[in-house]
């Protein structure tokens, strides 16, 4: 993990890439640079967020983690989230959204939507927003406008302390 373990916001990505494997820190390679830029769009940085991944090892060839690899790490990720107990979760990319929310839709269907993340260790559910992964945005820069929209919605929720998963 990286960032501030006392932050109100926790971000969960997919898995380490080569730079992350070498340094032992999440999001320090090219997609990490873009993640930092995305956070800065809405006034956030690594002092105000805590960052981890759903998988702790780089899958061979940097491929997408399989469902069974993700399932293996899930109890540790759930415990990690429960220990940090953030007020908001931001799930970047399909792997983290599908794993933590137990959903099968593609990320383009899930992004921009609020969900309630719950696990046995948590006293109450955590409002959770899904957005696009920066590695995807590096390949599809035109989609940054969707991520921008998601982050503005995220910013609005954290500024007002709202739980967008409750009520109308
Ligand atoms: N991509 C991720 O999802 N996590 C990292 O830590 C680096 C790249």
CSV table of C-alpha atoms and ligand atoms in Angstrom, one decimal:
chain,number,residue,atom,x,y,z
A,1,UNK,CA,0.0,0.0,0.0
A,2,UNK,CA,1.0,3.6,-0.3
A,3,UNK,CA,-0.5,6.9,0.9
A,4,UNK,CA,-2.1,7.8,4.2
A,5,UNK,CA,-3.6,4.9,6.1
A,6,UNK,CA,-5.6,7.4,8.1
A,7,UNK,CA,-7.1,8.9,5.0
A,8,UNK,CA,-10.9,9.0,4.5
A,9,UNK,CA,-10.5,7.6,1.0
A,10,UNK,CA,-9.1,4.3,-0.1
A,11,UNK,CA,-8.3,3.5,-3.7
A,12,UNK,CA,-8.1,-0.1,-4.9
A,13,UNK,CA,-6.4,-1.0,-8.2
A,14,UNK,CA,-5.7,-4.2,-10.0
A,15,UNK,CA,-2.2,-5.6,-9.5
A,16,UNK,CA,1.5,-4.4,-9.5
A,17,UNK,CA,3.2,-3.8,-12.8
A,18,UNK,CA,7.0,-4.1,-13.2
A,19,UNK,CA,7.8,-0.8,-11.4
A,20,UNK,CA,5.5,-1.6,-8.6
A,21,UNK,CA,7.0,-5.1,-8.2
A,22,UNK,CA,10.5,-3.6,-7.9
A,23,UNK,CA,9.5,-0.9,-5.5
A,24,UNK,CA,6.9,-2.7,-3.5
A,25,UNK,CA,4.6,0.3,-3.8
A,26,UNK,CA,1.3,0.5,-5.8
A,27,UNK,CA,0.9,2.8,-8.8
A,28,UNK,CA,4.4,4.2,-9.2
A,29,UNK,CA,4.8,3.4,-12.9
A,30,UNK,CA,3.2,5.1,-15.9
A,31,UNK,CA,-0.4,4.4,-14.8
A,32,UNK,CA,0.5,5.6,-11.3
A,33,UNK,CA,1.7,8.9,-12.8
A,34,UNK,CA,-1.7,9.2,-14.4
A,35,UNK,CA,-3.5,8.2,-11.2
A,36,UNK,CA,-1.7,11.0,-9.4
A,37,UNK,CA,-2.8,13.5,-12.1
A,38,UNK,CA,-6.4,12.2,-11.9
A,39,UNK,CA,-6.3,12.7,-8.1
A,40,UNK,CA,-4.9,16.2,-8.6
A,41,UNK,CA,-7.9,17.1,-10.9
A,42,UNK,CA,-10.0,17.0,-7.7
A,43,UNK,CA,-7.5,18.3,-5.2
A,44,UNK,CA,-6.4,14.9,-3.8
A,45,UNK,CA,-2.9,13.4,-3.5
A,46,UNK,CA,-1.2,10.6,-1.6
A,47,UNK,CA,-1.5,12.4,1.7
A,48,UNK,CA,-5.3,12.4,1.4
A,49,UNK,CA,-5.8,8.9,0.0
A,50,UNK,CA,-4.6,5.4,0.8
A,51,UNK,CA,-3.9,3.0,-2.2
A,52,UNK,CA,-3.7,-0.7,-2.6
A,53,UNK,CA,-4.5,-3.4,-5.1
A,54,UNK,CA,-6.7,-6.5,-5.3
A,55,UNK,CA,-3.7,-8.7,-6.2
A,56,UNK,CA,-0.3,-8.4,-4.5
A,57,UNK,CA,1.8,-10.0,-7.2
A,58,UNK,CA,2.3,-9.2,-10.9
A,59,UNK,CA,0.5,-11.8,-13.0
A,60,UNK,CA,2.8,-13.4,-15.5
A,61,UNK,CA,3.2,-11.2,-18.6
A,62,UNK,CA,1.2,-8.5,-16.8
A,63,UNK,CA,-2.1,-10.2,-17.8
A,64,UNK,CA,-5.4,-9.5,-16.1
A,65,UNK,CA,-5.7,-11.4,-12.9
A,66,UNK,CA,-7.9,-14.5,-13.1
A,67,UNK,CA,-11.0,-14.8,-10.9
A,68,UNK,CA,-9.2,-17.5,-8.8
A,69,UNK,CA,-6.1,-15.3,-8.3
A,70,UNK,CA,-8.4,-12.5,-7.2
A,71,UNK,CA,-10.4,-14.8,-4.9
A,72,UNK,CA,-7.1,-16.0,-3.2
A,73,UNK,CA,-6.2,-12.4,-2.2
A,74,UNK,CA,-9.7,-11.2,-1.4
A,75,UNK,CA,-9.8,-12.1,2.3
A,76,UNK,CA,-6.6,-10.1,2.8
A,77,UNK,CA,-8.0,-7.1,0.8
A,78,UNK,CA,-11.2,-7.3,2.8
A,79,UNK,CA,-9.3,-7.2,6.1
A,80,UNK,CA,-7.1,-4.4,4.8
A,81,UNK,CA,-10.2,-2.3,4.0
A,82,UNK,CA,-11.7,-3.1,7.4
A,83,UNK,CA,-8.5,-2.1,9.2
A,84,UNK,CA,-8.3,1.2,7.3
A,85,UNK,CA,-12.1,1.7,7.5
A,86,UNK,CA,-12.3,4.5,5.0
A,87,UNK,CA,-15.4,6.7,4.5
A,88,UNK,CA,-15.2,6.2,0.7
A,89,UNK,CA,-13.8,3.7,-1.7
A,90,UNK,CA,-12.7,4.4,-5.2
A,91,UNK,CA,-12.3,1.2,-7.3
A,92,UNK,CA,-10.2,1.8,-10.4
A,93,UNK,CA,-10.7,-0.7,-13.2
A,94,UNK,CA,-12.8,-3.8,-13.8
A,95,UNK,CA,-10.7,-6.2,-11.7
A,96,UNK,CA,-11.1,-4.4,-8.5
A,97,UNK,CA,-14.8,-3.5,-9.1
A,98,UNK,CA,-15.7,-7.1,-10.0
A,99,UNK,CA,-13.8,-8.6,-7.2
A,100,UNK,CA,-14.8,-6.4,-4.4
A,101,UNK,CA,-18.4,-5.9,-5.5
A,102,UNK,CA,-18.9,-9.5,-6.7
A,103,UNK,CA,-20.3,-8.3,-10.0
A,104,UNK,CA,-19.7,-9.6,-13.5
A,105,UNK,CA,-20.6,-6.5,-15.7
A,106,UNK,CA,-17.8,-4.8,-17.7
A,107,UNK,CA,-16.2,-1.7,-16.2
A,108,UNK,CA,-17.8,0.5,-18.8
A,109,UNK,CA,-21.2,-0.5,-17.4
A,110,UNK,CA,-20.0,-0.1,-13.7
A,111,UNK,CA,-18.1,3.1,-13.9
A,112,UNK,CA,-19.7,6.3,-12.6
A,113,UNK,CA,-22.1,4.2,-10.4
A,114,UNK,CA,-22.1,4.2,-6.6
A,115,UNK,CA,-22.3,0.9,-4.8
A,116,UNK,CA,-22.3,-0.2,-1.1
A,117,UNK,CA,-19.3,-2.2,-0.3
A,118,UNK,CA,-19.9,-4.5,2.7
A,119,UNK,CA,-17.8,-7.2,4.3
A,120,UNK,CA,-18.2,-9.3,7.5
A,121,UNK,CA,-15.6,-7.2,9.4
A,122,UNK,CA,-17.2,-3.8,8.6
A,123,UNK,CA,-19.6,-2.2,11.1
A,124,UNK,CA,-21.3,-0.4,8.2
A,125,UNK,CA,-21.2,-0.4,4.4
A,126,UNK,CA,-18.8,2.0,2.6
A,127,UNK,CA,-20.1,4.2,-0.3
A,128,UNK,CA,-18.0,3.0,-3.3
A,129,UNK,CA,-17.5,4.5,-6.8
A,130,UNK,CA,-16.1,2.7,-9.8
A,131,UNK,CA,-14.0,4.5,-12.3
A,132,UNK,CA,-11.8,3.6,-15.3
A,133,UNK,CA,-8.3,2.3,-14.7
A,134,UNK,CA,-5.5,4.8,-15.7
A,135,UNK,CA,-3.7,2.1,-17.7
A,136,UNK,CA,-6.9,1.9,-19.9
A,137,UNK,CA,-7.0,5.7,-20.1
A,138,UNK,CA,-3.3,5.7,-21.3
A,139,UNK,CA,-4.5,3.5,-24.2
A,140,UNK,CA,-7.8,5.3,-24.7
A,141,UNK,CA,-7.2,8.9,-23.8
A,142,UNK,CA,-10.5,10.1,-25.2
A,143,UNK,CA,-12.2,8.2,-22.3
A,144,UNK,CA,-10.6,10.5,-19.8
A,145,UNK,CA,-13.7,12.7,-20.0
A,146,UNK,CA,-15.6,9.8,-18.4
A,147,UNK,CA,-13.1,9.5,-15.6
A,148,UNK,CA,-13.2,13.3,-15.1
A,149,UNK,CA,-17.0,13.0,-14.7
A,150,UNK,CA,-16.6,10.2,-12.2
A,151,UNK,CA,-14.0,12.0,-10.2
A,152,UNK,CA,-16.1,15.2,-10.0
A,153,UNK,CA,-19.0,13.1,-8.6
A,154,UNK,CA,-16.5,11.5,-6.1
A,155,UNK,CA,-15.3,14.9,-5.1
A,156,UNK,CA,-18.8,16.2,-4.5
A,157,UNK,CA,-19.6,13.3,-2.3
A,158,UNK,CA,-16.5,13.6,-0.1
A,159,UNK,CA,-16.9,17.4,0.2
A,160,UNK,CA,-20.5,17.1,1.3
A,161,UNK,CA,-20.1,13.9,3.3
A,162,UNK,CA,-23.0,12.5,1.3
A,163,UNK,CA,-23.7,8.8,0.9
A,164,UNK,CA,-24.9,8.6,-2.7
A,165,UNK,CA,-26.0,5.0,-2.2
A,166,UNK,CA,-28.7,6.1,0.3
A,167,UNK,CA,-32.1,7.5,-0.7
A,168,UNK,CA,-33.4,8.8,-3.9
B,1,LIG,N1,-1.9,-0.9,-12.0
B,1,LIG,C1,-2.6,-1.3,-10.9
B,1,LIG,O1,-3.8,-1.6,-11.0
B,1,LIG,N2,-2.0,-1.2,-9.7
B,1,LIG,C2,-0.7,-0.8,-9.6
B,1,LIG,O2,-0.2,-0.8,-8.5
B,1,LIG,C3,0.0,-0.5,-10.8
B,1,LIG,C4,-0.7,-0.5,-12.0
